[in-house]
Amino acid sequence: MTRTETTTTASHEPTDGLPGTAALLVDDAGRYLLHLRDANKPIWAPGQWAFPGGNTEPGETCDQAMARELYEETRLSVPGLAPFVMLETLDAADTLTNRVLVYLGTLNRPAHEIPLHEGIELRWTHAAETVHMAMEPGTAAAIQEHLRHPHPRPDTDGRPPTVRIPAVQEPRERSIVGAHLYLERDGAVLLGRRHPDSVFAPSTWHLPAGHREADETALACVVRETAEETGIVIAESDLSLVHTLDLRHPGSPVSRVQLFFAASRWHGEPRVLEPDRCTEWRWWPLQALPEPLVAYAATALTAIARGESYARTGWPS
């Protein structure tokens, strides 16, 4: 849930910059009435679960706006609505971008009996269920505030507390990590021909390689994949990183970091141990590599031959 900070705020009487309104409605089972907003419209919080509510119109008090919005959306008239919390949304520079006054009320009526005139769906929801839902951050914060303090807590001037909603941090881009073995003997490198039915690069030559698994280092991945594919045994201590390829496939939303490790020594000869993935292993002279060869592997082999530790491909210039 969103991290929050509780303070006090200005009155909900009409002022410049009057806040929007939302109705936190709870039934006797402790469930919250949530409203699924339209996903494909240029509106606030599209496709997210939120409370019924909306903006205050000129000349209205927040109390009047709350009653009007609730009636327009659901034809509900809920007596006893009381200001519960003021939500203040901040941007990355901690600048206030939005204020919503949340009203608390009690309602016991099946969701399917409530006429919905805006949005997609109304649903009675336990707080524990919201972790699996696309929740509007302020709505999630208000529910957590209600779990901590189930009754209104106005100050001496009748003002509800404020919950500040920090800016949602954009998720950092994640990259897939691939680990490859560069095994050279007498001026030749070990390559395998991928199976004709392979989803990736069918009937194309490639290095022993794979994606590292959860809780696995890139070194451990090379050791494991090499043993599984070829039967060759290598110790992690005999591997050294010789090249890093920063790769973006055209049209792919995920970038890849391809790591290439050279082995100073190993045990065994290459064998086809995964015939559904690779049909043969062969040593190829570095000056006469086969065709077709996986394009990024060819880029890496060229860079390794030049002694270059880093290259990028597929990225905009």
mmCIF file of N, CA and C in Angstrom, residues 16-76:
data_model
loop_
_atom_site.group_PDB
_atom_site.id
_atom_site.type_symbol
_atom_site.label_atom_id
_atom_site.label_comp_id
_atom_site.label_asym_id
_atom_site.label_seq_id
_atom_site.Cartn_x
_atom_site.Cartn_y
_atom_site.Cartn_z
ATOM 1 N N ASP A 16 -11.021 28.819 -2.681
ATOM 2 C CA ASP A 16 -10.340 28.632 -3.954
ATOM 3 C C ASP A 16 -9.626 27.298 -3.912
ATOM 4 N N GLY A 17 -9.615 26.575 -5.024
ATOM 5 C CA GLY A 17 -8.955 25.278 -5.052
ATOM 6 C C GLY A 17 -9.688 24.255 -4.211
ATOM 7 N N LEU A 18 -10.994 24.297 -4.244
ATOM 8 C CA LEU A 18 -11.791 23.375 -3.441
ATOM 9 C C LEU A 18 -11.481 21.938 -3.836
ATOM 10 N N PRO A 19 -11.367 21.020 -2.880
ATOM 11 C CA PRO A 19 -11.003 19.645 -3.227
ATOM 12 C C PRO A 19 -12.145 18.904 -3.908
ATOM 13 N N GLY A 20 -11.782 17.796 -4.552
ATOM 14 C CA GLY A 20 -12.785 16.873 -5.038
ATOM 15 C C GLY A 20 -13.355 16.077 -3.882
ATOM 16 N N THR A 21 -14.292 15.198 -4.176
ATOM 17 C CA THR A 21 -14.945 14.433 -3.118
ATOM 18 C C THR A 21 -14.966 12.951 -3.466
ATOM 19 N N ALA A 22 -15.051 12.111 -2.439
ATOM 20 C CA ALA A 22 -15.165 10.663 -2.611
ATOM 21 C C ALA A 22 -15.885 10.094 -1.403
ATOM 22 N N ALA A 23 -16.633 9.016 -1.620
ATOM 23 C CA ALA A 23 -17.427 8.409 -0.558
ATOM 24 C C ALA A 23 -16.840 7.063 -0.160
ATOM 25 N N LEU A 24 -16.333 6.990 1.071
ATOM 26 C CA LEU A 24 -15.843 5.731 1.633
ATOM 27 C C LEU A 24 -17.036 5.082 2.348
ATOM 28 N N LEU A 25 -17.682 4.145 1.673
ATOM 29 C CA LEU A 25 -18.884 3.507 2.198
ATOM 30 C C LEU A 25 -18.539 2.117 2.697
ATOM 31 N N VAL A 26 -18.940 1.825 3.929
ATOM 32 C CA VAL A 26 -18.625 0.563 4.590
ATOM 33 C C VAL A 26 -19.921 -0.121 4.979
ATOM 34 N N ASP A 27 -19.985 -1.455 4.788
ATOM 35 C CA ASP A 27 -21.173 -2.186 5.239
ATOM 36 C C ASP A 27 -20.901 -2.835 6.587
ATOM 37 N N ASP A 28 -21.897 -3.511 7.135
ATOM 38 C CA ASP A 28 -21.759 -4.104 8.458
ATOM 39 C C ASP A 28 -20.789 -5.272 8.494
ATOM 40 N N ALA A 29 -20.430 -5.789 7.322
ATOM 41 C CA ALA A 29 -19.435 -6.868 7.252
ATOM 42 C C ALA A 29 -18.014 -6.321 7.144
ATOM 43 N N GLY A 30 -17.871 -4.999 7.186
ATOM 44 C CA GLY A 30 -16.547 -4.396 7.100
ATOM 45 C C GLY A 30 -16.005 -4.301 5.695
ATOM 46 N N ARG A 31 -16.883 -4.387 4.703
ATOM 47 C CA ARG A 31 -16.449 -4.297 3.312
ATOM 48 C C ARG A 31 -16.601 -2.872 2.794
ATOM 49 N N TYR A 32 -15.818 -2.564 1.749
ATOM 50 C CA TYR A 32 -15.815 -1.235 1.153
ATOM 51 C C TYR A 32 -16.460 -1.285 -0.227
ATOM 52 N N LEU A 33 -17.262 -0.270 -0.548
ATOM 53 C CA LEU A 33 -17.878 -0.204 -1.864
ATOM 54 C C LEU A 33 -16.892 0.468 -2.813
ATOM 55 N N LEU A 34 -16.399 -0.315 -3.783
ATOM 56 C CA LEU A 34 -15.424 0.183 -4.739
ATOM 57 C C LEU A 34 -16.035 0.278 -6.132
ATOM 58 N N HIS A 35 -15.544 1.241 -6.885
ATOM 59 C CA HIS A 35 -16.075 1.573 -8.201
ATOM 60 C C HIS A 35 -14.965 1.376 -9.230
ATOM 61 N N LEU A 36 -15.161 0.484 -10.191
ATOM 62 C CA LEU A 36 -14.187 0.274 -11.263
ATOM 63 C C LEU A 36 -14.415 1.311 -12.350
ATOM 64 N N ARG A 37 -13.397 2.134 -12.591
ATOM 65 C CA ARG A 37 -13.523 3.240 -13.539
ATOM 66 C C ARG A 37 -13.230 2.771 -14.962
ATOM 67 N N ASP A 38 -13.777 3.492 -15.937
ATOM 68 C CA ASP A 38 -13.534 3.162 -17.336
ATOM 69 C C ASP A 38 -12.041 3.139 -17.629
ATOM 70 N N ALA A 39 -11.625 2.155 -18.433
ATOM 71 C CA ALA A 39 -10.200 1.990 -18.710
ATOM 72 C C ALA A 39 -9.731 2.775 -19.923
ATOM 73 N N ASN A 40 -10.588 2.995 -20.893
ATOM 74 C CA ASN A 40 -10.150 3.560 -22.172
ATOM 75 C C ASN A 40 -10.747 4.929 -22.439
ATOM 76 N N LYS A 41 -10.791 5.742 -21.395
ATOM 77 C CA LYS A 41 -11.256 7.114 -21.525
ATOM 78 C C LYS A 41 -10.212 8.049 -20.917
ATOM 79 N N PRO A 42 -10.110 9.268 -21.439
ATOM 80 C CA PRO A 42 -9.143 10.227 -20.884
ATOM 81 C C PRO A 42 -9.642 10.827 -19.577
ATOM 82 N N ILE A 43 -9.735 9.984 -18.536
ATOM 83 C CA ILE A 43 -10.263 10.412 -17.244
ATOM 84 C C ILE A 43 -9.224 10.156 -16.169
ATOM 85 N N TRP A 44 -9.505 10.662 -14.986
ATOM 86 C CA TRP A 44 -8.658 10.413 -13.830
ATOM 87 C C TRP A 44 -8.727 8.928 -13.447
ATOM 88 N N ALA A 45 -7.567 8.335 -13.154
ATOM 89 C CA ALA A 45 -7.459 6.947 -12.691
ATOM 90 C C ALA A 45 -8.199 5.960 -13.590
ATOM 91 N N PRO A 46 -7.952 5.957 -14.893
ATOM 92 C CA PRO A 46 -8.663 5.014 -15.767
ATOM 93 C C PRO A 46 -8.313 3.571 -15.441
ATOM 94 N N GLY A 47 -9.338 2.705 -15.452
ATOM 95 C CA GLY A 47 -9.120 1.284 -15.239
ATOM 96 C C GLY A 47 -8.762 0.904 -13.813
ATOM 97 N N GLN A 48 -8.936 1.815 -12.858
ATOM 98 C CA GLN A 48 -8.581 1.524 -11.468
ATOM 99 C C GLN A 48 -9.818 1.507 -10.589
ATOM 100 N N TRP A 49 -9.681 0.816 -9.465
ATOM 101 C CA TRP A 49 -10.753 0.784 -8.473
ATOM 102 C C TRP A 49 -10.617 2.005 -7.569
ATOM 103 N N ALA A 50 -11.717 2.695 -7.334
ATOM 104 C CA ALA A 50 -11.711 3.904 -6.516
ATOM 105 C C ALA A 50 -13.051 4.007 -5.798
ATOM 106 N N PHE A 51 -13.215 5.049 -4.995
ATOM 107 C CA PHE A 51 -14.496 5.322 -4.361
ATOM 108 C C PHE A 51 -15.391 6.103 -5.321
ATOM 109 N N PRO A 52 -16.707 5.998 -5.190
ATOM 110 C CA PRO A 52 -17.581 6.903 -5.941
ATOM 111 C C PRO A 52 -17.290 8.344 -5.538
ATOM 112 N N GLY A 53 -17.429 9.253 -6.486
ATOM 113 C CA GLY A 53 -17.186 10.656 -6.158
ATOM 114 C C GLY A 53 -16.792 11.446 -7.381
ATOM 115 N N GLY A 54 -16.430 12.704 -7.159
ATOM 116 C CA GLY A 54 -16.043 13.557 -8.269
ATOM 117 C C GLY A 54 -15.726 14.960 -7.820
ATOM 118 N N ASN A 55 -15.550 15.858 -8.786
ATOM 119 C CA ASN A 55 -15.124 17.222 -8.507
ATOM 120 C C ASN A 55 -16.263 18.084 -7.964
ATOM 121 N N THR A 56 -15.871 19.124 -7.262
ATOM 122 C CA THR A 56 -16.809 20.126 -6.770
ATOM 123 C C THR A 56 -17.049 21.169 -7.859
ATOM 124 N N GLU A 57 -18.292 21.484 -8.112
ATOM 125 C CA GLU A 57 -18.611 22.473 -9.139
ATOM 126 C C GLU A 57 -18.678 23.874 -8.525
ATOM 127 N N PRO A 58 -18.527 24.912 -9.352
ATOM 128 C CA PRO A 58 -18.573 26.286 -8.829
ATOM 129 C C PRO A 58 -19.848 26.552 -8.031
ATOM 130 N N GLY A 59 -19.681 27.167 -6.878
ATOM 131 C CA GLY A 59 -20.832 27.516 -6.045
ATOM 132 C C GLY A 59 -21.254 26.432 -5.077
ATOM 133 N N GLU A 60 -20.667 25.225 -5.184
ATOM 134 C CA GLU A 60 -21.024 24.128 -4.294
ATOM 135 C C GLU A 60 -20.094 24.071 -3.089
ATOM 136 N N THR A 61 -20.619 23.601 -1.985
ATOM 137 C CA THR A 61 -19.759 23.154 -0.897
ATOM 138 C C THR A 61 -19.350 21.716 -1.191
ATOM 139 N N CYS A 62 -18.364 21.231 -0.484
ATOM 140 C CA CYS A 62 -17.970 19.829 -0.652
ATOM 141 C C CYS A 62 -19.107 18.895 -0.262
ATOM 142 N N ASP A 63 -19.859 19.270 0.774
ATOM 143 C CA ASP A 63 -20.990 18.435 1.188
ATOM 144 C C ASP A 63 -21.998 18.299 0.039
ATOM 145 N N GLN A 64 -22.291 19.400 -0.607
ATOM 146 C CA GLN A 64 -23.247 19.371 -1.720
ATOM 147 C C GLN A 64 -22.694 18.581 -2.897
ATOM 148 N N ALA A 65 -21.395 18.766 -3.174
ATOM 149 C CA ALA A 65 -20.788 18.046 -4.289
ATOM 150 C C ALA A 65 -20.804 16.546 -4.035
ATOM 151 N N MET A 66 -20.543 16.149 -2.786
ATOM 152 C CA MET A 66 -20.518 14.721 -2.476
ATOM 153 C C MET A 66 -21.906 14.117 -2.687
ATOM 154 N N ALA A 67 -22.930 14.776 -2.198
ATOM 155 C CA ALA A 67 -24.292 14.264 -2.360
ATOM 156 C C ALA A 67 -24.667 14.191 -3.840
ATOM 157 N N ARG A 68 -24.306 15.216 -4.616
ATOM 158 C CA ARG A 68 -24.658 15.235 -6.038
ATOM 159 C C ARG A 68 -23.937 14.135 -6.797
ATOM 160 N N GLU A 69 -22.602 14.017 -6.589
ATOM 161 C CA GLU A 69 -21.830 13.010 -7.313
ATOM 162 C C GLU A 69 -22.314 11.603 -6.992
ATOM 163 N N LEU A 70 -22.599 11.342 -5.738
ATOM 164 C CA LEU A 70 -23.059 10.014 -5.348
ATOM 165 C C LEU A 70 -24.387 9.682 -6.008
ATOM 166 N N TYR A 71 -25.274 10.678 -6.081
ATOM 167 C CA TYR A 71 -26.577 10.442 -6.718
ATOM 168 C C TYR A 71 -26.424 10.266 -8.224
ATOM 169 N N GLU A 72 -25.583 11.081 -8.858
ATOM 170 C CA GLU A 72 -25.409 10.981 -10.302
ATOM 171 C C GLU A 72 -24.822 9.635 -10.713
ATOM 172 N N GLU A 73 -23.896 9.116 -9.913
ATOM 173 C CA GLU A 73 -23.234 7.863 -10.278
ATOM 174 C C GLU A 73 -24.041 6.637 -9.900
ATOM 175 N N THR A 74 -24.734 6.687 -8.757
ATOM 176 C CA THR A 74 -25.335 5.462 -8.221
ATOM 177 C C THR A 74 -26.799 5.619 -7.792
ATOM 178 N N ARG A 75 -27.346 6.833 -7.879
ATOM 179 C CA ARG A 75 -28.688 7.135 -7.388
ATOM 180 C C ARG A 75 -28.816 6.876 -5.878
ATOM 181 N N LEU A 76 -27.696 6.870 -5.182
ATOM 182 C CA LEU A 76 -27.714 6.664 -3.738
ATOM 183 C C LEU A 76 -27.812 7.996 -3.019
#
